[in-house]
Every structure is written in C-alpha cells, then in structure tokens.
Short mmCIF file of C-alpha atoms and ligand atoms in Angstrom, two decimals:
data_model
loop_
_atom_site.label_atom_id
_atom_site.label_comp_id
_atom_site.label_asym_id
_atom_site.label_seq_id
_atom_site.Cartn_x
_atom_site.Cartn_y
_atom_site.Cartn_z
CA MET X 1 67.88 53.58 55.38
CA GLN X 2 70.99 51.36 55.75
CA ASP X 3 69.29 49.73 58.68
CA LEU X 4 66.43 48.68 56.36
CA ILE X 5 68.66 47.61 53.46
CA LYS X 6 70.63 45.18 55.59
CA ARG X 7 67.39 43.56 56.76
CA LEU X 8 66.11 42.92 53.21
CA THR X 9 67.89 39.57 52.92
CA PRO X 10 66.71 36.59 50.81
CA GLU X 11 65.49 34.80 53.96
CA ALA X 12 63.66 37.79 55.45
CA ARG X 13 59.90 37.64 55.88
CA ILE X 14 58.93 40.95 54.30
CA THR X 15 55.36 42.26 54.39
CA VAL X 16 54.16 45.42 52.69
CA LEU X 17 50.80 47.13 53.32
CA THR X 18 49.78 49.60 50.64
CA GLY X 19 47.14 52.30 50.36
CA ALA X 20 45.91 54.75 47.78
CA GLY X 21 49.15 56.80 47.83
CA VAL X 22 50.97 54.00 46.00
CA SER X 23 48.69 54.55 43.01
CA ALA X 24 48.75 58.35 43.20
CA ALA X 25 51.62 58.65 40.69
CA SER X 26 49.57 56.50 38.29
CA GLY X 27 46.83 59.14 38.37
CA VAL X 28 44.40 57.32 40.68
CA PRO X 29 42.91 59.84 43.10
CA THR X 30 43.52 59.14 46.79
CA PHE X 31 40.58 59.22 49.21
CA ARG X 32 41.54 61.89 51.64
CA GLY X 33 43.74 64.20 49.59
CA ASN X 34 42.22 67.28 47.99
CA ASP X 35 42.16 65.51 44.63
CA GLY X 36 40.33 62.56 46.19
CA LEU X 37 37.09 64.34 46.86
CA TRP X 38 34.43 63.62 44.22
CA LYS X 39 31.82 66.42 43.97
CA ASN X 40 32.81 67.37 47.54
CA PHE X 41 31.60 64.07 49.02
CA ARG X 42 33.82 62.48 51.69
CA PRO X 43 34.44 58.73 51.15
CA GLU X 44 32.70 58.06 54.48
CA ALA X 45 29.50 59.49 52.94
CA LEU X 46 29.57 57.26 49.82
CA ALA X 47 31.35 54.06 50.84
CA THR X 48 28.58 52.64 53.02
CA ALA X 49 25.67 50.27 52.48
CA ASP X 50 23.35 52.94 53.93
CA ALA X 51 24.43 55.44 51.30
CA PHE X 52 23.88 52.84 48.55
CA GLY X 53 20.48 51.92 49.94
CA ARG X 54 19.46 55.59 50.02
CA ASP X 55 20.84 56.62 46.65
CA PRO X 56 22.34 53.80 44.57
CA LYS X 57 22.58 56.06 41.48
CA LEU X 58 24.78 58.59 43.31
CA VAL X 59 27.09 55.91 44.69
CA TRP X 60 27.31 54.21 41.30
CA GLU X 61 28.15 57.58 39.66
CA TRP X 62 31.14 57.78 41.98
CA TYR X 63 32.26 54.22 41.12
CA HIS X 64 31.57 54.84 37.43
CA TRP X 65 33.85 57.89 37.55
CA ARG X 66 36.56 55.98 39.41
CA ARG X 67 36.36 52.91 37.12
CA PHE X 68 36.80 55.19 34.14
CA ARG X 69 39.79 56.99 35.74
CA ILE X 70 41.45 53.75 36.79
CA SER X 71 40.92 52.15 33.37
CA THR X 72 43.26 54.76 31.90
CA CYS X 73 45.98 54.25 34.55
CA GLU X 74 49.11 52.11 34.41
CA PRO X 75 51.21 50.76 37.28
CA ASN X 76 54.02 53.12 38.35
CA ALA X 77 57.56 52.48 39.59
CA ALA X 78 56.29 51.62 43.09
CA HIS X 79 54.03 48.84 41.79
CA HIS X 80 56.88 47.53 39.63
CA VAL X 81 59.36 47.42 42.54
CA LEU X 82 56.84 45.57 44.71
CA ALA X 83 56.10 43.10 41.89
CA GLU X 84 59.84 42.54 41.51
CA TRP X 85 60.20 41.92 45.27
CA GLY X 86 57.42 39.34 44.98
CA ARG X 87 59.58 37.45 42.48
CA ARG X 88 62.85 38.06 44.32
CA PHE X 89 62.01 37.36 47.97
CA PRO X 90 60.50 33.93 48.71
CA ASN X 91 58.86 35.20 51.89
CA PHE X 92 57.35 38.41 50.51
CA LYS X 93 53.69 39.24 51.21
CA LEU X 94 51.71 42.11 49.81
CA ILE X 95 48.58 43.34 51.59
CA THR X 96 46.67 46.11 49.84
CA GLN X 97 43.72 48.28 50.70
CA ASN X 98 43.54 49.35 47.05
CA VAL X 99 40.75 48.10 44.79
CA ASP X 100 42.31 49.37 41.51
CA GLY X 101 44.08 46.14 40.49
CA LEU X 102 47.36 47.93 39.64
CA HIS X 103 49.52 45.62 41.81
CA GLU X 104 48.16 42.62 39.93
CA LYS X 105 48.69 44.41 36.60
CA ALA X 106 52.35 45.13 37.45
CA ALA X 107 52.91 41.53 38.58
CA SER X 108 51.28 39.97 35.53
CA ALA X 109 53.26 42.22 33.18
CA LYS X 110 56.45 40.26 34.00
CA ALA X 111 55.05 36.86 34.94
CA THR X 112 56.47 33.93 33.02
CA VAL X 113 54.50 30.88 31.95
CA GLY X 114 54.34 28.23 34.69
CA GLN X 115 55.50 30.63 37.36
CA ALA X 116 53.50 30.71 40.61
CA PRO X 117 51.21 33.75 40.73
CA VAL X 118 53.55 36.57 41.63
CA ASN X 119 52.37 38.78 44.46
CA ASP X 120 49.41 36.73 45.46
CA VAL X 121 47.99 40.01 46.66
CA ILE X 122 45.96 40.03 49.89
CA ARG X 123 43.16 42.37 48.87
CA LEU X 124 41.55 43.68 52.02
CA HIS X 125 38.86 45.84 50.46
CA GLY X 126 37.91 43.81 47.38
CA SER X 127 38.12 44.92 43.77
CA ILE X 128 36.49 47.75 41.86
CA TRP X 129 36.40 45.35 38.86
CA GLU X 130 34.12 42.88 40.60
CA VAL X 131 30.41 43.26 41.39
CA SER X 132 27.80 41.32 43.31
CA CYS X 133 24.00 41.25 43.50
CA TRP X 134 22.77 43.90 45.98
CA GLY X 135 19.87 41.64 46.96
CA GLY X 136 22.12 38.53 47.05
CA CYS X 137 19.79 36.62 44.68
CA ALA X 138 20.05 32.85 44.74
CA ASN X 139 21.05 32.45 41.06
CA SER X 140 24.03 34.80 41.12
CA PRO X 141 27.59 33.91 42.11
CA ARG X 142 28.83 35.59 45.30
CA ARG X 143 30.68 38.04 43.08
CA TRP X 144 31.81 38.20 39.46
CA ARG X 145 34.18 40.20 37.31
CA ASP X 146 32.71 43.09 35.35
CA GLU X 147 35.02 45.54 33.57
CA THR X 148 32.26 47.58 31.92
CA ILE X 149 33.22 51.25 31.65
CA GLU X 150 30.02 52.54 30.05
CA PHE X 151 27.00 50.92 31.69
CA ALA X 152 23.78 51.13 29.69
CA GLU X 153 22.11 52.57 32.78
CA LEU X 154 23.07 53.67 36.29
CA PRO X 155 22.60 51.99 38.67
CA PRO X 156 23.31 48.85 36.65
CA LYS X 157 20.99 45.82 36.90
CA CYS X 158 21.80 42.31 38.11
CA PRO X 159 21.78 39.97 35.10
CA TYR X 160 20.44 37.17 37.32
CA CYS X 161 17.40 38.83 38.95
CA ASP X 162 16.99 42.28 37.42
CA GLY X 163 17.61 43.86 40.83
CA LEU X 164 20.67 46.07 41.41
CA ILE X 165 24.35 45.14 41.43
CA ARG X 166 26.89 46.74 43.77
CA PRO X 167 30.67 47.05 43.54
CA SER X 168 32.25 44.08 45.29
CA VAL X 169 34.25 46.22 47.69
CA VAL X 170 34.23 46.52 51.45
CA TRP X 171 32.33 49.53 52.71
CA PHE X 172 32.48 51.11 56.18
CA GLY X 173 30.61 49.02 58.70
CA GLU X 174 31.04 45.85 56.60
CA THR X 175 33.28 43.06 57.75
CA LEU X 176 36.29 42.03 55.72
CA GLU X 177 36.25 38.44 54.42
CA SER X 178 37.48 36.17 57.16
CA ASN X 179 39.92 34.23 54.97
CA VAL X 180 41.42 37.49 53.77
CA VAL X 181 41.85 38.73 57.35
CA ASP X 182 43.42 35.37 58.30
CA ARG X 183 45.96 35.67 55.51
CA ALA X 184 46.72 39.23 56.49
CA MET X 185 47.18 38.29 60.14
CA ARG X 186 49.67 35.59 59.15
CA ALA X 187 51.52 38.08 56.95
CA VAL X 188 51.71 40.61 59.81
CA HIS X 189 53.94 38.07 61.58
CA CYS X 190 57.15 39.02 59.75
CA ASP X 191 60.67 40.48 60.05
CA VAL X 192 60.16 43.70 58.12
CA PHE X 193 56.78 45.42 57.83
CA MET X 194 56.39 48.42 55.50
CA THR X 195 53.30 50.64 55.47
CA ILE X 196 53.25 52.59 52.21
CA GLY X 197 50.95 55.31 50.91
CA THR X 198 48.19 54.95 53.46
CA SER X 199 46.77 57.57 55.83
CA ALA X 200 46.60 54.79 58.48
CA VAL X 201 43.13 55.81 59.70
CA VAL X 202 40.95 53.01 58.37
CA TYR X 203 40.71 49.83 60.47
CA PRO X 204 41.55 47.02 60.67
CA ALA X 205 44.43 47.80 58.24
CA ALA X 206 45.58 50.78 60.32
CA ALA X 207 46.38 48.48 63.22
CA PHE X 208 48.62 46.06 61.29
CA VAL X 209 51.86 48.04 61.56
CA GLU X 210 51.64 48.25 65.35
CA GLN X 211 50.69 44.57 65.55
CA ALA X 212 53.75 43.73 63.43
CA ARG X 213 56.01 45.87 65.66
CA ARG X 214 54.71 44.18 68.79
CA GLN X 215 55.49 40.81 67.25
CA GLY X 216 59.08 41.90 66.69
CA ALA X 217 59.06 43.27 63.12
CA PHE X 218 61.21 46.20 62.02
CA THR X 219 58.59 48.72 60.85
CA VAL X 220 58.90 51.30 58.09
CA GLU X 221 56.59 53.95 56.75
CA ILE X 222 56.87 55.53 53.28
CA ASN X 223 54.63 58.58 52.82
CA PRO X 224 55.19 62.23 51.86
CA GLU X 225 53.00 63.23 54.85
CA ALA X 226 52.99 62.29 58.51
CA THR X 227 50.29 59.82 59.64
CA PRO X 228 49.25 58.35 63.00
CA ALA X 229 51.76 55.55 62.30
CA SER X 230 54.71 57.92 61.91
CA THR X 231 55.43 58.22 65.60
CA THR X 232 55.50 54.48 66.30
CA VAL X 233 57.39 53.00 63.34
CA ASP X 234 61.16 52.33 63.50
CA LEU X 235 61.89 54.23 60.29
CA VAL X 236 60.04 56.97 58.43
CA LEU X 237 61.02 57.53 54.79
CA LYS X 238 59.34 60.75 53.75
CA GLY X 239 58.51 60.88 50.06
CA GLY X 240 56.51 59.40 47.25
CA ALA X 241 56.45 55.61 46.99
CA GLU X 242 57.33 55.88 43.28
CA THR X 243 60.70 57.45 44.13
CA VAL X 244 61.53 55.96 47.58
CA LEU X 245 60.93 52.33 46.58
CA PRO X 246 63.19 52.49 43.48
CA ASP X 247 65.83 54.17 45.70
CA ILE X 248 65.68 51.24 48.12
CA ALA X 249 65.67 48.72 45.27
CA ALA X 250 68.76 50.32 43.79
CA CYS X 251 70.66 49.64 47.05
CA LEU X 252 69.84 45.91 47.12
C1 BJW V 1 51.33 59.02 49.12
C2 BJW V 1 51.59 59.52 47.82
C3 BJW V 1 52.67 58.97 47.13
C4 BJW V 1 49.87 60.56 48.66
N1 BJW V 1 53.40 57.98 47.65
N2 BJW V 1 52.07 58.06 49.61
C5 BJW V 1 38.51 50.26 65.05
C6 BJW V 1 38.69 51.53 65.52
C7 BJW V 1 38.02 52.60 64.97
C8 BJW V 1 37.12 52.40 63.92
C9 BJW V 1 36.92 51.14 63.45
C10 BJW V 1 37.59 50.07 64.04
N3 BJW V 1 37.22 48.93 63.38
C11 BJW V 1 36.34 49.26 62.42
C12 BJW V 1 36.11 50.58 62.46
C13 BJW V 1 35.17 51.28 61.56
C14 BJW V 1 35.75 51.53 60.20
C15 BJW V 1 36.91 52.54 60.33
O1 BJW V 1 38.07 52.22 60.24
N4 BJW V 1 36.59 53.82 60.43
C16 BJW V 1 37.64 54.86 60.50
C17 BJW V 1 37.34 55.93 59.47
C18 BJW V 1 37.72 55.31 61.92
N5 BJW V 1 36.21 50.33 59.51
C19 BJW V 1 35.35 49.53 58.93
O2 BJW V 1 34.18 49.75 58.91
C20 BJW V 1 35.95 48.29 58.26
N6 BJW V 1 35.20 47.16 58.64
C21 BJW V 1 35.41 46.52 59.81
O3 BJW V 1 36.33 46.81 60.54
O4 BJW V 1 34.53 45.47 60.05
C22 BJW V 1 34.37 45.08 61.41
C23 BJW V 1 33.34 45.99 62.00
C24 BJW V 1 32.11 46.13 61.42
C25 BJW V 1 31.17 47.01 61.99
C26 BJW V 1 31.48 47.74 63.10
C27 BJW V 1 32.75 47.59 63.68
C28 BJW V 1 33.69 46.72 63.12
C29 BJW V 1 35.79 48.41 56.76
C30 BJW V 1 36.60 49.50 56.18
C31 BJW V 1 36.35 49.62 54.65
C32 BJW V 1 37.03 50.81 54.04
N7 BJW V 1 36.56 50.94 52.69
C33 BJW V 1 37.16 51.94 51.82
C34 BJW V 1 36.36 51.96 50.50
C35 BJW V 1 36.68 50.68 49.73
C36 BJW V 1 35.99 50.64 48.44
C37 BJW V 1 36.39 51.73 47.50
O5 BJW V 1 37.57 51.89 47.17
O6 BJW V 1 35.49 52.39 47.05
O7 BJW V 1 38.52 51.64 51.58
S1 BJW V 1 37.25 53.56 52.53
C38 BJW V 1 38.79 53.99 51.83
O8 BJW V 1 39.79 54.17 52.88
C39 BJW V 1 39.25 52.76 51.03
C40 BJW V 1 40.70 52.71 51.33
O9 BJW V 1 41.19 51.41 51.07
C41 BJW V 1 40.74 53.11 52.78
C42 BJW V 1 42.09 53.59 53.25
O10 BJW V 1 42.48 54.73 52.55
P1 BJW V 1 44.01 54.93 52.17
O11 BJW V 1 44.40 53.89 51.18
O12 BJW V 1 44.83 55.03 53.39
O13 BJW V 1 43.94 56.30 51.34
P2 BJW V 1 43.97 57.81 51.88
O14 BJW V 1 43.48 58.67 50.79
O15 BJW V 1 43.31 57.93 53.19
O16 BJW V 1 45.51 58.13 52.14
C43 BJW V 1 46.45 58.21 51.08
C44 BJW V 1 47.81 58.39 51.68
O17 BJW V 1 48.75 58.37 50.62
C45 BJW V 1 48.01 59.73 52.42
O18 BJW V 1 48.61 59.49 53.66
C46 BJW V 1 48.96 60.51 51.52
O19 BJW V 1 49.86 61.34 52.24
C47 BJW V 1 49.70 59.40 50.84
N8 BJW V 1 50.31 59.70 49.54
N9 BJW V 1 50.74 60.53 47.53
C48 BJW V 1 53.10 57.57 48.86
N10 BJW V 1 53.05 59.45 45.83
ZN1 ZN V 2 20.58 39.42 41.53
#
C-alpha cells in the first residue's frame, strides 16, 4: 500500500477503471454476483440486440427493474473518494463500465459554480438514463435522456415514430462509441492505473489494465474477490471499494 501512496502525487497521471462492484455498497446489484441475477437470467442472455429483437418486453422488464433499484440508490464512500480525487489531482481520469450515473451524482454533489465538470467520466457502456429509437427513426436524436421510472407501457414507445425505444447502453456484440474508446485509450497511458470492482471479463475494458502495465503504469486492483487481472497487477488490495478507497485517501 505504501508503494501506491507514494505514487499518488499531484503530478501523477492517475486513471481508475470501475465496474459494478463500486456501486454494490450503494445497493446496485452486480452482474455476475448471486444478487445480480434477475429471474435467473444471465446478463449475456438479456444484454444483446438479439434478445431485445426477440423479446423487447422481457429485456425492458429487466431495465425497468434496474432503473427502479438505481433510482433509490445514493453514491457511497468509493464514489465520493473518486469524485474528490477528480478535484484534487489535475491528471485524474475516470473510466467506468457502469451505467448507473452514481459517479456523476457524487461529483455533482460537491461541484462549485464555474468549476470545470469534475470527473468528466468516460462512460464505456452508456447510461441507463438515456434511450434511443430502436428503429433509428430519422426524426429522433441519436439518444436522449429519459428518467421515467413507471412507463405507461412496456416496452415503451418512441415519441418520434411510435416504434420502440431501447436503453442507450452498449450490449454484447455492439461496438463502443469510437470517441469514447479514444478517450479511454488516452487515459490508459498513465502512471497509476487502478481497476476497481470489476470482474475483468468483459472486453475491451478487461484489457485496459494490462495495456496500462505494458505502457509502464503501476497497476492496482481493488476487489474482495480474485479476478483474471489479479495475477498480473502490481498490487492487489482485497476488499470492498467503499472501505479500501477511504483507507487510501486517509493516507494522502
Ligand atoms: C466488489 C464489491 C465491492 C463486489 N467493492 N468490488 C475480446 C475477447 C473476448 C471477447 C470479446 C473481445 N472483444 C469483444 C468481445 C465480446 C464481448 C465480451 O467481452 N464478451 C465476454 C463476456 C467474453 N464484448 C463486447 O461485445 C463489447 N463490444 C465490443 O467489444 O465491440 C467490438 C466487437 C463487436 C462484435 C464482435 C467483436 C468485437 C461490448 C460489451 C458490452 C457489455 N455490456 C454490459 C451491459 C451494459 C448495459 C447494462 O448495464 O445493462 O456491461 S454487460 C455487463 O458486464 C455490463 C458491465 O459494464 C460489464 C462488466 O461487468 P462488471 O462491471 O465487471 O460487473 P460484474 O458483476 O461482472 O463484477 C462485479 C465485480 O465487483 C466482481 O469482481 C465482484 O467481486 C466485485 N465486487 N462487491 C469492490 N463492495
Ligand atoms: Zn423512433
């Protein structure tokens, strides 16, 4: 741990990649833990365009359930520490696989007027609070914000063409937005790279920590469980992000 602390200097380029485990203490179910399974469906069976095409109502029921759960959740100590690092370290970058918006919520809670957007979060997999037209109708924007918790009907209709809308998230087999990947690739080039609360099995995010290490970064994993990344990182801190991150922050 001392090795990490001494590297967290004001000049250091620090990049953090987060996954669902960072929001676990807020009450957001993870994907691959026992609590993450919704009606015994694996995420791989629901988070695909094929699944949506076959049964949009089923897929929307899953998102409807998750949107409701997330709407009742608040950022935890891990989100707050990362938001604080965004204000404290000029070269801090936050990449997240999470679609829940809790990093942004933690950052905006302390933002002051006129301040640059804290934690300009690099959202790899989109947002559960945005939707787009399933048919991509000409009149609709590419995506738009929609925080509805109780839709009048499931699956909900596109207000522009009366077809279906879909959550504006990245499903398996879909490509991530190229500008988002570009920003992530630039952030991977850093001095300290921390992978936090992710099972490190979903690509391309799972490859970032090794790419960072190859480019010379000191790599750290924070997770209560071992993952495929555990054997290659320089430092494993075993535990919940909501306790380990405040422990680190207290030493700075
Ligand atoms: C705690 C904790 C606490 C618990 N504190 N920690 C290269 C190689 C192999 C396969 C591929 C590849 N490139 C692409 C693929 C295919 C595919 C893929 O990766 N498949 C794998 C399953 C093998 N990837 C894709 O399709 C991606 N697209 C792509 O690469 O495009 C190019 C392409 C296209 C076509 C063909 C080939 C290439 C897109 C991936 C999109 C993933 N989408 C989802 C759903 C998003 C929307 C939604 O939320 O509904 O993203 S799936 C789901 O998994 C979600 C998550 O962001 C993602 C990662 O999950 P995460 O965050 O790691 O959560 P968990 O639950 O897995 O883990 C939680 C962890 O927390 C655990 O480790 C716990 O121990 C820990 N934990 N409490 C800290 N308190
Ligand atoms: Zn439409």
